[in-house]
XYZ file of C-alpha atoms in Angstrom:
371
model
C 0.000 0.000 0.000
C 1.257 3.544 -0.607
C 3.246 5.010 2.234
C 1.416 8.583 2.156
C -1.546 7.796 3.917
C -4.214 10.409 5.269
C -5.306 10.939 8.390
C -9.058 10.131 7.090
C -7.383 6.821 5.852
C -5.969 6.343 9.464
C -9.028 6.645 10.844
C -11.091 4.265 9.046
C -12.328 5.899 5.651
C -10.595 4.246 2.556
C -11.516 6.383 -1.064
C -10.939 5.251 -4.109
C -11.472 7.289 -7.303
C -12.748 5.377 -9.939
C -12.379 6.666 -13.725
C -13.834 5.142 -16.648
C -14.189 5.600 -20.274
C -17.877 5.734 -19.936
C -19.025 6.564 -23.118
C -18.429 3.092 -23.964
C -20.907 0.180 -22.517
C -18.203 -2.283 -21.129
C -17.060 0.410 -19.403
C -19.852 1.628 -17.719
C -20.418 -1.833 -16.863
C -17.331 -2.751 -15.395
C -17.555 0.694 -13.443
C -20.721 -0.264 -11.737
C -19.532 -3.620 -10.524
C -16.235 -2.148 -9.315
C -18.071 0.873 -7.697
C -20.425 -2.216 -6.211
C -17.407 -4.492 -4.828
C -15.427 -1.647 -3.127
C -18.375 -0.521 -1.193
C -19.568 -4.221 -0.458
C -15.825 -4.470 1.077
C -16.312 -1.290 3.397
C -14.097 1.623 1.039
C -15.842 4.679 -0.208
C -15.674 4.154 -3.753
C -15.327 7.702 -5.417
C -16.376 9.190 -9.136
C -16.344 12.627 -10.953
C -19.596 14.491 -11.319
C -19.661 13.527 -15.033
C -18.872 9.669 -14.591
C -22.059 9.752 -11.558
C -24.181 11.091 -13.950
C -23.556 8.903 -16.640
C -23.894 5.640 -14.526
C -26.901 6.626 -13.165
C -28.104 7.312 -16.420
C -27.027 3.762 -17.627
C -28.401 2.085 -14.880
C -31.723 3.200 -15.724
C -32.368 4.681 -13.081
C -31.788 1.591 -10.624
C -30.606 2.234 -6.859
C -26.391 2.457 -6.425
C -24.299 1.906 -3.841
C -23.701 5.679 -2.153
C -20.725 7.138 -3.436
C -18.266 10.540 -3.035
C -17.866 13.193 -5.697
C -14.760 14.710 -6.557
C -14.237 16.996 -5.890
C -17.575 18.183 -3.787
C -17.450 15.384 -1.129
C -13.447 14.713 -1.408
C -10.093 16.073 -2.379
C -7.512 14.812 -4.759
C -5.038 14.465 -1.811
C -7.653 12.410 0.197
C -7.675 9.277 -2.530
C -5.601 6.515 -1.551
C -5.908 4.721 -4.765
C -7.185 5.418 -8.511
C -8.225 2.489 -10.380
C -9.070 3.666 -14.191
C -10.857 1.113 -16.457
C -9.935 1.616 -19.714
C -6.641 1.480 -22.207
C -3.678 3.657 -22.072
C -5.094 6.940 -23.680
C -7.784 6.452 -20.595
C -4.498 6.231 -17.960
C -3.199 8.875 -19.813
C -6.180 11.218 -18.840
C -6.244 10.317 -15.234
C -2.541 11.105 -14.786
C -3.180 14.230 -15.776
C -6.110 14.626 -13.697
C -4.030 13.683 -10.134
C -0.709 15.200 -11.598
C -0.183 17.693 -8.469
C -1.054 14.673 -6.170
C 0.961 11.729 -4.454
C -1.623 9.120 -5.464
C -1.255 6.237 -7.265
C -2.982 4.681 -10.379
C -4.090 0.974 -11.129
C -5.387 0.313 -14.657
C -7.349 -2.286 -15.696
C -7.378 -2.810 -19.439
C -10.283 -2.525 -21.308
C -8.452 -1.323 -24.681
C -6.424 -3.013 -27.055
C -2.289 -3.057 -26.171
C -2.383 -1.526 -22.848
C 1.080 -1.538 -21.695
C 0.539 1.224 -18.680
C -2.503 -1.105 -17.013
C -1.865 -3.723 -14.591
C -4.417 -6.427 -15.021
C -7.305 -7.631 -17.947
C -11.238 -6.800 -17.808
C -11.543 -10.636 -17.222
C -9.395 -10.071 -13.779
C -11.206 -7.189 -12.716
C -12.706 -8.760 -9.502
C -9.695 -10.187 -8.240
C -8.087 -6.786 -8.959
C -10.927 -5.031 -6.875
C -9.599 -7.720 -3.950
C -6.310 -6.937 -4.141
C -7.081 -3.082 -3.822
C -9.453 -4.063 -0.533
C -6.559 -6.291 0.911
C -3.807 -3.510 -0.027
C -1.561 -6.289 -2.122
C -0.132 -3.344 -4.478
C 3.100 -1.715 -4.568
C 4.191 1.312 -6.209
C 6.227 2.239 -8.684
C 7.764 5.328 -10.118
C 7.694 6.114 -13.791
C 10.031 8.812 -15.187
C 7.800 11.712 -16.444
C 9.192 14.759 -18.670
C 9.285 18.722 -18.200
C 8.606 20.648 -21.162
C 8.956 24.029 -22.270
C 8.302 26.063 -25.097
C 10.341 29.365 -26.116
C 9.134 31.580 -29.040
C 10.673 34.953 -29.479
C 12.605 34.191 -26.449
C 9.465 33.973 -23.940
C 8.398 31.069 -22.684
C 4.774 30.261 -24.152
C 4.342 26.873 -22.497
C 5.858 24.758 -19.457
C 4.045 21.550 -19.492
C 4.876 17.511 -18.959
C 4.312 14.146 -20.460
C 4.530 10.640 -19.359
C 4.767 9.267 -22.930
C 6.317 11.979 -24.896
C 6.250 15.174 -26.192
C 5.404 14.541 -30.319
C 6.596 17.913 -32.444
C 4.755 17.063 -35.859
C 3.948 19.423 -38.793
C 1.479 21.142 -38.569
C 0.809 21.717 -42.219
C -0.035 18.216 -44.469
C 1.440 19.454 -47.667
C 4.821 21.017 -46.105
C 7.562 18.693 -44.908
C 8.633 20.422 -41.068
C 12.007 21.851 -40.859
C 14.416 20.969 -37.646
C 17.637 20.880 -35.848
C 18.000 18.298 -33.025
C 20.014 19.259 -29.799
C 21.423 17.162 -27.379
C 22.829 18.896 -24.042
C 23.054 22.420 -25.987
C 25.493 20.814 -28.970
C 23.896 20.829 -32.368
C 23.015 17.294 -33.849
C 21.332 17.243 -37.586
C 19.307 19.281 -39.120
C 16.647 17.885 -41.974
C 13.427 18.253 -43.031
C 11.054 15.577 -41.217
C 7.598 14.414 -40.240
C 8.420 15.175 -36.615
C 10.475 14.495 -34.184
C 9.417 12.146 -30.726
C 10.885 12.960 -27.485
C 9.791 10.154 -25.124
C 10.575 8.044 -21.939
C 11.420 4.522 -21.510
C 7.776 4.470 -20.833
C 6.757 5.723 -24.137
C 9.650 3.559 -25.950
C 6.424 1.649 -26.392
C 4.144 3.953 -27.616
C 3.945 6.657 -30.278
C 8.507 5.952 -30.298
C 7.936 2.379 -30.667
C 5.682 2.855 -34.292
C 8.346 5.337 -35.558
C 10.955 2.684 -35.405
C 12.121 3.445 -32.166
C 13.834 1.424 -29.549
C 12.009 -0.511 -26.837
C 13.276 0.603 -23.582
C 13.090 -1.276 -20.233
C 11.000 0.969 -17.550
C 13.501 0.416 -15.262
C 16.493 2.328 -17.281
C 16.630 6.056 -16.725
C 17.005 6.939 -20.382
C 15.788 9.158 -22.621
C 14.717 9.377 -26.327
C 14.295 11.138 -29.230
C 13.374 9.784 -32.209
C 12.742 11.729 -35.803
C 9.484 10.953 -37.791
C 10.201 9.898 -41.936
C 13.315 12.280 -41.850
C 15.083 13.164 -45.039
C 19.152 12.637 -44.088
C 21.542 10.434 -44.165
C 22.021 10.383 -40.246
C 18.516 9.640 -38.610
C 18.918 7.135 -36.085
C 16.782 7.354 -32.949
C 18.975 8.333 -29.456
C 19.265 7.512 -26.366
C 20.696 10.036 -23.984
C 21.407 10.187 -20.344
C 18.385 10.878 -17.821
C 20.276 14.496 -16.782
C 20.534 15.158 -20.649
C 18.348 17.897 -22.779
C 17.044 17.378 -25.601
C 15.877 20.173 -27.842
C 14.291 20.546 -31.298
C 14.149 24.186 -32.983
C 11.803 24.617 -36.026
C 13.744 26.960 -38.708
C 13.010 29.426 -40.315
C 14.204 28.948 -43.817
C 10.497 27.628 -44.812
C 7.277 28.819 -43.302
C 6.621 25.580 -42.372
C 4.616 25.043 -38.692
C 4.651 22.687 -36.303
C 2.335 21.273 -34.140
C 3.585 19.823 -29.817
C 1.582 17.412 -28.745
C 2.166 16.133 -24.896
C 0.677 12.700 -24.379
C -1.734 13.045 -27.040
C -3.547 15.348 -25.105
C -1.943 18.867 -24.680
C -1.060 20.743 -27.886
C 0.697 24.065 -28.911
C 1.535 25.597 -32.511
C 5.061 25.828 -33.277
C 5.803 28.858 -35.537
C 8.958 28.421 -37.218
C 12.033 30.088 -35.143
C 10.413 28.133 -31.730
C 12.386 25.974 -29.797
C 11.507 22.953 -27.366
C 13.217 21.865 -24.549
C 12.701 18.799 -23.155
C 14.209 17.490 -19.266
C 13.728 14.881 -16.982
C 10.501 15.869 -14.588
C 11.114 16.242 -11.026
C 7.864 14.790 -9.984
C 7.802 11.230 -11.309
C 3.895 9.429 -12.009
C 3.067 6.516 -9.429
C 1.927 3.475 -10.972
C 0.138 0.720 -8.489
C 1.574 -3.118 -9.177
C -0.003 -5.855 -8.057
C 2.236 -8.588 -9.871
C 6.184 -8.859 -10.189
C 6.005 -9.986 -14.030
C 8.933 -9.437 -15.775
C 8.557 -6.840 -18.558
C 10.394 -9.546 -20.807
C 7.296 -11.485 -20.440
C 5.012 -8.326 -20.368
C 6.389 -6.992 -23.987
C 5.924 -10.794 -24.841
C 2.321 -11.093 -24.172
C 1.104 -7.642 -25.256
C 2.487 -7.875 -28.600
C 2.237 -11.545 -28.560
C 5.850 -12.254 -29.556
C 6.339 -15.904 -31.212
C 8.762 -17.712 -28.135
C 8.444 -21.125 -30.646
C 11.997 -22.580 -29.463
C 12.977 -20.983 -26.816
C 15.345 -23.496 -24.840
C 15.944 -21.306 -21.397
C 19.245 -21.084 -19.160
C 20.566 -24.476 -18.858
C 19.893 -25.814 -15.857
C 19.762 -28.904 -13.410
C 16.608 -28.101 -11.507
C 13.688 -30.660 -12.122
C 11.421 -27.355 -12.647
C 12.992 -26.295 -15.737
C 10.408 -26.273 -18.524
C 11.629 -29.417 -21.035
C 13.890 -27.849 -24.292
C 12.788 -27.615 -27.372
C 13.645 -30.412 -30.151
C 15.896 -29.167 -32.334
C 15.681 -29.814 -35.989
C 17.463 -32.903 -37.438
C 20.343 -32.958 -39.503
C 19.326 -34.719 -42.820
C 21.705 -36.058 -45.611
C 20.499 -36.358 -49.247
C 20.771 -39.635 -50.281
C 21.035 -39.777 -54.018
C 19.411 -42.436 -56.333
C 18.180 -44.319 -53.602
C 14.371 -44.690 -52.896
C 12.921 -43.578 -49.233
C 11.389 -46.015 -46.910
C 8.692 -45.358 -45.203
C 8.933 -43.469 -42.204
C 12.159 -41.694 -43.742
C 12.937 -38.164 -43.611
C 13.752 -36.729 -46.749
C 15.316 -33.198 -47.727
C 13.528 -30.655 -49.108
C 14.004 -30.456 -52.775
C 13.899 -31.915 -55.861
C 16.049 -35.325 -55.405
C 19.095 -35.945 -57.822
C 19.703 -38.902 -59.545
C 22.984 -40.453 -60.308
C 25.011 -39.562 -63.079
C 27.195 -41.617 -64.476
C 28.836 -39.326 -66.838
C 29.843 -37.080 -63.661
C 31.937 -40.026 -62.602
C 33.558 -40.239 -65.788
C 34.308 -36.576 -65.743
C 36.133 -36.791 -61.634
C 38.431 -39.436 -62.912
C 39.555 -37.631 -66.457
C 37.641 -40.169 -68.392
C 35.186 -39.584 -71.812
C 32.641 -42.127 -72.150
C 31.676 -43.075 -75.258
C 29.310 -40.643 -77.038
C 30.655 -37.852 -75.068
C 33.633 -35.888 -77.783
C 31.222 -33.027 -78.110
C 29.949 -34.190 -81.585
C 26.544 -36.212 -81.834
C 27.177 -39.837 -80.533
């Protein structure tokens, strides 16, 4: 359980927010039974205004368990837990939502990929146990500062937990850049974009612009151009302390467009510049299982594993190897038995004449005129 606990959570009261994608039915669904199971185990489960509404509305009007409005009834600071039912753009929103707060999120996925949630829609009750029984640990994910000069004022100073997307802003115009890395020049070239991301993001928006997967637990970070036109385009990965910066020139009117997350968004006139740092304030994810993110990456992109043969080890536990293919020898002019392997291919028959040829012999017929 998280170690910054309130003194309402001390003295009895346990709130947890729940957030929901609830223009969608499964999600208003699995809201309700999660609202249902969390006040059946004695915690005050908690929703926005907007998500009440639109339960209540779903349910037909049908009686629900009493719950606390945020933030009328309760604070931000006063949640113990939020537990967001939905995919990652969903997790996305409610990190945003408690950014200024110490409070962890849990996400249950109800989208597609999911990376950033912890469990499947299938293990949502078991989930909801866990969260009663306070079998979750937390764990820090690097975030990113942002800032955004034009005309030498500073126009925005946001974050992301993802990354911080500069595209163009125009369809027809290719964007113009230069790429900094700790105030030293890189490349310049005309581009798509360029993605500056965390090892969190490695696996998001980086990931489908050909950029490397990064393990959560390395303090790295990224920055990865979008279809550029150069000879030197490679994606990089710099130290956590590093900044990154991309300026948009101004030797085309060409615009940009930053996007943070997906979800907060700037024009980029040519001659701005972005700067991009590690975030003090990290987001708190809630775990509930140690799985490796080997075998996470495995399973949400469903990775083929066919032949995998492990460490080699003595333990009676270890999984049985793999068979490994066998090593077959054509056998030429002979017919297969049954049962027999044979190579792929078209079999060769003997020739005679070959044999004639190894040992500097001519067989009859063979003087290069007709026989």
């Amino acid at each position: 359980m998280t170690t910054d606990v309130t003194g309402d959570q001390v003295a009895g009261t346990r709130r947890v927010l729940v957030l929901a994608h609830m223009g969608r039915a499964e999600a208003r669904i699995a809201a309700e039974q999660t609202v249902q199971q969390l006040h059946d185990a004695g915690l005050r489960p908690v929703l926005t205004e907007d998500d009440r509404r639109a339960l209540a509305d779903a349910t037909n009007g049908q009686a629900m368990p009493p719950v606390d409005l945020l933030p009328t009834d309760c604070a931000l600071r006063e949640l113990e837990l939020v537990m967001v039912l939905g995919g990652d753009g969903s997790i996305l929103r409610a990190a945003e939502l408690i950014r200024d707060v110490d409070v962890p999120l849990l996400g249950v996925n109800l989208g597609h990929v999911g990376f950033l949630a912890e469990s499947e829609r299938s293990g949502l009750a078991e989930t909801v146990e866990a969260v009663v029984d306070g079998r979750y640990t937390v764990e820090n994910r690097m975030a990113l500062d942002v800032v955004v000069w034009q005309d030498g004022k500073k126009v925005l100073h946001t974050w992301a937990l993802n990354e911080a997307s500069i595209e163009k802003g125009d369809r027809e115009k290719m964007l113009e850049v230069v790429t900094e890395i700790d105030q030293r020049p890189i490349s310049s070239f005309g581009c798509d974009g360029v993605i500056l991301a965390t090892p969190t993001g490695s696996t998001a928006y980086a990931f489908s612009a050909g950029g490397p997967v990064v393990w959560p637990e390395v303090e790295a970070l990224l920055m990865v151009p979008l279809s550029a036109h150069a000879l030197f385009s490679r994606p990089l990965v710099v130290a956590p302390s590093s900044t990154m910066a991309v300026e948009v020139l101004t030797r085309t009117d060409a615009r940009g467009v930053l996007w943070c997350d997906g979800r907060r968004t700037v024009d980029l006139p040519p001659g701005s510049r972005i700067e991009v740092t590690r975030s003090p304030r990290p987001v708190t994810l809630a775990r509930m299982h140690l799985t490796p993110f080997s075998e996470r990456l495995v399973r949400k992109f469903e990775l083929p594993t066919v032949g995998w043969r492990g460490p080699r080890t003595q333990s009676e536990d270890a999984p049985p190897p793999t068979s490994t293919l066998p090593i077959v020898q054509p056998t030429y002019g002979t017919q297969p038995v049954e049962g027999q392997r044979i190579p792929v291919g078209r079999e060769i028959a003997h020739d005679p004449f070959d044999d004639a040829d190894r040992h500097g012999e001519k067989s009859a017929g063979t003087d290069g005129g007709p026989s």
